[in-house]
Amino acid sequence: MATPDNSTHNLPAADSDNPDMPDRAPLEENLRIAQEETAKSQQELQEAQQLLDAFLLNNPALYFIKDEHGRYLHISQSFCTFFGADKAAIIGKTDLDLFPENIARQFLHNDNEVRETGKPVEVIESVPQKNAGVTHSIVHKFPIEMPGNRRFVGGVAVDITERKAVDELNVHLSALVESSNDAIMALT
């Protein structure tokens, strides 16, 4: 043990003849067990973090977390790919910084509903894409509350553009069939 003059002294071993000196063996054993449990917990936490990181990296859904001011704190790689930007260009920015005002307002309206009600919402958000027309996504937005009364909005978006196009085509074809005065025969 270090002393004020930086010299060291060993703690005396337990003296069986001195009742004021406790047996150190049980204390040392408890310390050893606590250190092993801590190391095991740290390893399990690291493995869980690696698993979550791999899941998020390989997940095709877009995900994000925004702070109480609407700034992006976390985004998925698929989010970056979808919007054609790297994380550094998005993190810390708001929708108004990143998107045309009409698109940003759509996102903000849905975020504010989550903030005001404290309840999740499921919405379809549409975004014009360069050379790809309009992309439609079903977006699940939800509140995240952290200690210290910190509140965030999390979201997961899945592209449903193709499904929406098929649905619109089916509606159009059904209208054609219903409005036709001629018989329609299917060849199989």
GROMACS .gro file of C-alpha atoms in nm:
model
  188
    1MET     CA    1   0.000   0.000   0.000
    2ALA     CA    2   0.139   0.345  -0.092
    3THR     CA    3   0.207   0.593   0.186
    4PRO     CA    4   0.231   0.974   0.165
    5ASP     CA    5   0.608   0.945   0.115
    6ASN     CA    6   0.545   0.701  -0.179
    7SER     CA    7   0.697   0.410   0.007
    8THR     CA    8   0.501   0.088   0.001
    9HIS     CA    9   0.396  -0.139   0.277
   10ASN     CA   10   0.234  -0.475   0.254
   11LEU     CA   11  -0.084  -0.520   0.448
   12PRO     CA   12  -0.029  -0.757   0.731
   13ALA     CA   13  -0.168  -1.103   0.688
   14ALA     CA   14  -0.449  -1.207   0.913
   15ASP     CA   15  -0.323  -1.303   1.254
   16SER     CA   16  -0.514  -1.588   1.409
   17ASP     CA   17  -0.407  -1.467   1.752
   18ASN     CA   18  -0.531  -1.111   1.689
   19PRO     CA   19  -0.914  -1.088   1.677
   20ASP     CA   20  -0.893  -0.732   1.534
   21MET     CA   21  -0.733  -0.861   1.212
   22PRO     CA   22  -0.997  -1.022   0.989
   23ASP     CA   23  -0.919  -1.319   0.768
   24ARG     CA   24  -0.851  -1.177   0.421
   25ALA     CA   25  -0.914  -1.501   0.233
   26PRO     CA   26  -1.295  -1.462   0.209
   27LEU     CA   27  -1.255  -1.099   0.101
   28GLU     CA   28  -1.002  -1.192  -0.166
   29GLU     CA   29  -1.228  -1.472  -0.288
   30ASN     CA   30  -1.525  -1.233  -0.311
   31LEU     CA   31  -1.309  -0.985  -0.502
   32ARG     CA   32  -1.194  -1.258  -0.743
   33ILE     CA   33  -1.556  -1.367  -0.804
   34ALA     CA   34  -1.668  -1.006  -0.859
   35GLN     CA   35  -1.385  -0.949  -1.109
   36GLU     CA   36  -1.476  -1.267  -1.300
   37GLU     CA   37  -1.844  -1.169  -1.311
   38THR     CA   38  -1.754  -0.819  -1.429
   39ALA     CA   39  -1.530  -0.956  -1.704
   40LYS     CA   40  -1.804  -1.199  -1.812
   41SER     CA   41  -2.066  -0.920  -1.816
   42GLN     CA   42  -1.836  -0.696  -2.019
   43GLN     CA   43  -1.777  -0.979  -2.270
   44GLU     CA   44  -2.153  -1.045  -2.299
   45LEU     CA   45  -2.222  -0.674  -2.346
   46GLN     CA   46  -1.954  -0.649  -2.616
   47GLU     CA   47  -2.097  -0.954  -2.798
   48ALA     CA   48  -2.451  -0.813  -2.777
   49GLN     CA   49  -2.328  -0.481  -2.919
   50GLN     CA   50  -2.148  -0.660  -3.204
   51LEU     CA   51  -2.463  -0.859  -3.283
   52LEU     CA   52  -2.678  -0.545  -3.282
   53ASP     CA   53  -2.424  -0.361  -3.500
   54ALA     CA   54  -2.423  -0.649  -3.752
   55PHE     CA   55  -2.804  -0.659  -3.755
   56LEU     CA   56  -2.832  -0.287  -3.815
   57LEU     CA   57  -2.555  -0.283  -4.077
   58ASN     CA   58  -2.715  -0.562  -4.279
   59ASN     CA   59  -3.078  -0.461  -4.236
   60PRO     CA   60  -3.228  -0.328  -4.560
   61ALA     CA   61  -3.479  -0.110  -4.373
   62LEU     CA   62  -3.392   0.254  -4.320
   63TYR     CA   63  -3.372   0.353  -3.956
   64PHE     CA   64  -3.300   0.677  -3.776
   65ILE     CA   65  -3.308   0.846  -3.438
   66LYS     CA   66  -3.368   1.221  -3.406
   67ASP     CA   67  -3.318   1.439  -3.100
   68GLU     CA   68  -3.575   1.677  -2.950
   69HIS     CA   69  -3.475   1.941  -3.208
   70GLY     CA   70  -3.523   1.704  -3.502
   71ARG     CA   71  -3.151   1.656  -3.565
   72TYR     CA   72  -3.043   1.315  -3.689
   73LEU     CA   73  -2.833   1.137  -3.426
   74HIS     CA   74  -2.816   0.785  -3.571
   75ILE     CA   75  -2.895   0.653  -3.918
   76SER     CA   76  -2.851   0.324  -4.095
   77GLN     CA   77  -2.620   0.263  -4.387
   78SER     CA   78  -2.930   0.186  -4.594
   79PHE     CA   79  -3.058   0.535  -4.505
   80CYS     CA   80  -2.736   0.684  -4.646
   81THR     CA   81  -2.758   0.471  -4.959
   82PHE     CA   82  -3.125   0.557  -5.015
   83PHE     CA   83  -3.061   0.931  -4.993
   84GLY     CA   84  -2.722   0.917  -5.166
   85ALA     CA   85  -2.524   1.078  -4.886
   86ASP     CA   86  -2.273   0.968  -4.625
   87LYS     CA   87  -2.338   0.976  -4.251
   88ALA     CA   88  -2.122   1.283  -4.195
   89ALA     CA   89  -2.344   1.482  -4.431
   90ILE     CA   90  -2.660   1.384  -4.240
   91ILE     CA   91  -2.577   1.347  -3.870
   92GLY     CA   92  -2.658   1.667  -3.680
   93LYS     CA   93  -2.879   1.802  -3.958
   94THR     CA   94  -3.257   1.843  -3.960
   95ASP     CA   95  -3.503   1.752  -4.233
   96LEU     CA   96  -3.520   2.122  -4.330
   97ASP     CA   97  -3.142   2.115  -4.384
   98LEU     CA   98  -3.157   1.803  -4.602
   99PHE     CA   99  -3.479   1.801  -4.804
  100PRO     CA  100  -3.698   2.036  -5.004
  101GLU     CA  101  -3.933   2.221  -4.771
  102ASN     CA  102  -4.251   2.036  -4.874
  103ILE     CA  103  -4.086   1.698  -4.805
  104ALA     CA  104  -3.926   1.818  -4.480
  105ARG     CA  105  -4.262   1.952  -4.357
  106GLN     CA  106  -4.423   1.611  -4.423
  107PHE     CA  107  -4.153   1.443  -4.208
  108LEU     CA  108  -4.174   1.710  -3.937
  109HIS     CA  109  -4.552   1.685  -3.916
  110ASN     CA  110  -4.528   1.311  -3.851
  111ASP     CA  111  -4.240   1.354  -3.602
  112ASN     CA  112  -4.438   1.618  -3.412
  113GLU     CA  113  -4.737   1.387  -3.385
  114VAL     CA  114  -4.513   1.135  -3.208
  115ARG     CA  115  -4.366   1.404  -2.981
  116GLU     CA  116  -4.704   1.554  -2.892
  117THR     CA  117  -4.893   1.230  -2.831
  118GLY     CA  118  -4.607   1.017  -2.701
  119LYS     CA  119  -4.746   0.737  -2.919
  120PRO     CA  120  -4.610   0.562  -3.226
  121VAL     CA  121  -4.747   0.637  -3.571
  122GLU     CA  122  -4.742   0.446  -3.898
  123VAL     CA  123  -4.750   0.664  -4.208
  124ILE     CA  124  -4.666   0.652  -4.575
  125GLU     CA  125  -4.408   0.912  -4.667
  126SER     CA  126  -4.327   0.994  -5.029
  127VAL     CA  127  -3.993   1.128  -5.148
  128PRO     CA  128  -3.890   1.231  -5.500
  129GLN     CA  129  -3.572   1.052  -5.609
  130LYS     CA  130  -3.321   1.156  -5.871
  131ASN     CA  131  -3.393   0.959  -6.189
  132ALA     CA  132  -3.635   0.729  -6.006
  133GLY     CA  133  -3.962   0.916  -5.974
  134VAL     CA  134  -4.128   0.916  -5.634
  135THR     CA  135  -4.042   0.657  -5.372
  136HIS     CA  136  -4.306   0.559  -5.115
  137SER     CA  137  -4.214   0.416  -4.777
  138ILE     CA  138  -4.417   0.288  -4.489
  139VAL     CA  139  -4.261   0.453  -4.187
  140HIS     CA  140  -4.304   0.351  -3.825
  141LYS     CA  141  -4.215   0.644  -3.596
  142PHE     CA  142  -4.207   0.603  -3.221
  143PRO     CA  143  -4.102   0.791  -2.908
  144ILE     CA  144  -3.783   0.701  -2.724
  145GLU     CA  145  -3.751   0.830  -2.369
  146MET     CA  146  -3.420   0.825  -2.188
  147PRO     CA  147  -3.320   0.915  -1.832
  148GLY     CA  148  -3.300   1.286  -1.763
  149ASN     CA  149  -3.627   1.352  -1.949
  150ARG     CA  150  -3.447   1.322  -2.284
  151ARG     CA  151  -3.692   1.248  -2.565
  152PHE     CA  152  -3.615   1.124  -2.913
  153VAL     CA  153  -3.806   1.009  -3.219
  154GLY     CA  154  -3.702   0.678  -3.370
  155GLY     CA  155  -3.812   0.550  -3.704
  156VAL     CA  156  -3.795   0.251  -3.936
  157ALA     CA  157  -3.890   0.287  -4.302
  158VAL     CA  158  -3.950   0.017  -4.563
  159ASP     CA  159  -3.973   0.098  -4.934
  160ILE     CA  160  -4.318   0.002  -5.066
  161THR     CA  161  -4.293   0.174  -5.405
  162GLU     CA  162  -4.332  -0.145  -5.608
  163ARG     CA  163  -4.619  -0.272  -5.394
  164LYS     CA  164  -4.794   0.065  -5.425
  165ALA     CA  165  -4.749   0.059  -5.805
  166VAL     CA  166  -4.901  -0.291  -5.825
  167ASP     CA  167  -5.195  -0.180  -5.607
  168GLU     CA  168  -5.255   0.123  -5.830
  169LEU     CA  169  -5.238  -0.097  -6.142
  170ASN     CA  170  -5.492  -0.338  -5.991
  171VAL     CA  171  -5.728  -0.049  -5.914
  172HIS     CA  172  -5.689   0.080  -6.270
  173LEU     CA  173  -5.750  -0.265  -6.422
  174SER     CA  174  -6.054  -0.324  -6.203
  175ALA     CA  175  -6.199   0.010  -6.313
  176LEU     CA  176  -6.142  -0.085  -6.678
  177VAL     CA  177  -6.312  -0.420  -6.635
  178GLU     CA  178  -6.609  -0.270  -6.452
  179SER     CA  179  -6.657   0.005  -6.707
  180SER     CA  180  -6.627  -0.221  -7.009
  181ASN     CA  181  -6.948  -0.304  -7.197
  182ASP     CA  182  -6.776  -0.590  -7.376
  183ALA     CA  183  -6.711  -0.933  -7.240
  184ILE     CA  184  -6.356  -0.990  -7.128
  185MET     CA  185  -6.219  -1.339  -7.162
  186ALA     CA  186  -5.897  -1.462  -7.014
  187LEU     CA  187  -5.684  -1.701  -7.209
  188THR     CA  188  -5.505  -1.957  -7.006
   0.00000   0.00000   0.00000
